[in-house]
Amino acid sequence: LRRDFEATVATLNELSANVSSDGDKIATRLRDEVEALSKAVEDMRGTLQETQASANECADGRKATDDVVEALRRDFEATVATLNELSANVSSDGDKIATRLRDEVEAL
């Protein structure tokens, strides 16, 4: 019985050592996996921040472009208004000149 007991204790010690060793290996592997996942998350966070910054730059560029387009539209409308006014003045002046010439011709 004593020999069986000692053999059982030896077997249990061996199993305990194997379990402990396997547990350490599993813990190490899990720790490595967690670290790798943590690094991947940090990388993705950095990529997301870069993407957001690029999106913000694009939005700023679009706003600037929209502002330029709006300024050009206002300038165009002002130019058209000025040309219409000049055209009306030229037309009015032309009518005055034509009337005066007609009067002069009649007077002659």
XYZ file of C-alpha atoms in Angstrom:
108
model
C 0.000 0.000 0.000
C 2.818 2.325 0.849
C 4.474 1.722 -2.554
C 1.131 2.278 -4.331
C 0.589 5.428 -2.302
C 4.081 6.760 -3.150
C 3.558 5.881 -6.840
C 0.214 7.669 -6.795
C 1.789 10.712 -5.138
C 4.606 10.678 -7.710
C 2.080 10.421 -10.550
C 0.028 13.265 -9.061
C 3.171 15.415 -8.706
C 4.095 14.693 -12.315
C 0.578 15.525 -13.502
C 0.598 18.690 -11.399
C 3.927 19.727 -12.974
C 2.557 19.011 -16.465
C -0.629 20.968 -15.759
C 1.397 23.824 -14.327
C 3.721 23.798 -17.340
C 0.783 23.633 -19.766
C -0.985 26.388 -17.820
C 2.100 28.594 -18.099
C 2.308 27.911 -21.846
C -1.394 28.711 -22.269
C -1.082 31.875 -20.172
C 1.961 32.997 -22.170
C 0.199 32.337 -25.461
C -2.931 34.179 -24.294
C -0.804 37.109 -23.131
C 0.935 37.198 -26.542
C -2.428 37.064 -28.331
C -3.840 39.877 -26.174
C -0.759 42.011 -26.863
C -1.072 41.378 -30.609
C -4.761 42.281 -30.530
C -4.007 45.398 -28.505
C -1.403 46.456 -31.088
C -3.860 45.800 -33.916
C -6.498 47.928 -32.159
C -3.982 50.762 -31.704
C -3.009 50.528 -35.381
C -6.673 50.645 -36.404
C -7.257 53.608 -34.095
C -4.355 55.424 -35.734
C -5.690 54.623 -39.198
C -9.136 55.841 -38.180
C -7.690 59.108 -36.875
C -5.733 59.606 -40.111
C -8.861 58.890 -42.137
C -10.859 61.367 -40.046
C -8.160 64.013 -40.508
C -8.218 63.437 -44.278
C -12.014 63.667 -44.305
C -11.812 66.939 -42.369
C -9.260 68.312 -44.853
C -11.546 67.329 -47.734
C -14.491 69.024 -46.037
C -12.386 72.158 -45.474
C -11.283 72.098 -49.122
C -14.870 71.692 -50.290
C -15.954 74.616 -48.088
C -13.181 76.770 -49.534
C -14.185 75.718 -53.065
C -17.838 76.488 -52.344
C -16.824 79.920 -51.021
C -14.812 80.647 -54.184
C -17.676 79.483 -56.411
C -20.112 81.693 -54.492
C -17.778 84.708 -54.824
C -17.417 84.051 -58.568
C -21.210 83.762 -58.908
C -21.689 87.132 -57.158
C -18.990 88.734 -59.358
C -20.642 87.279 -62.467
C -24.063 88.582 -61.434
C -22.592 92.046 -60.736
C -20.857 92.004 -64.132
C -24.095 91.024 -65.887
C -25.954 93.825 -64.064
C -23.273 96.335 -65.092
C -23.371 95.129 -68.711
C -27.172 95.403 -68.751
C -26.928 98.942 -67.369
C -24.275 99.886 -69.952
C -26.362 98.322 -72.698
C -29.388 100.348 -71.602
C -27.265 103.524 -71.502
C -25.805 102.830 -74.951
C -29.285 102.119 -76.296
C -30.611 105.321 -74.743
C -27.621 107.330 -76.029
C -28.045 105.720 -79.459
C -31.725 106.750 -79.498
C -30.763 110.299 -78.533
C -28.103 110.439 -81.260
C -30.491 108.999 -83.834
C -33.187 111.538 -82.843
C -30.712 114.412 -83.010
C -29.422 113.267 -86.410
C -32.989 112.949 -87.676
C -33.718 116.474 -86.376
C -30.568 117.797 -88.041
C -31.464 116.093 -91.322
C -34.968 117.516 -91.196
C -33.607 120.943 -90.424
C -31.365 120.766 -93.438
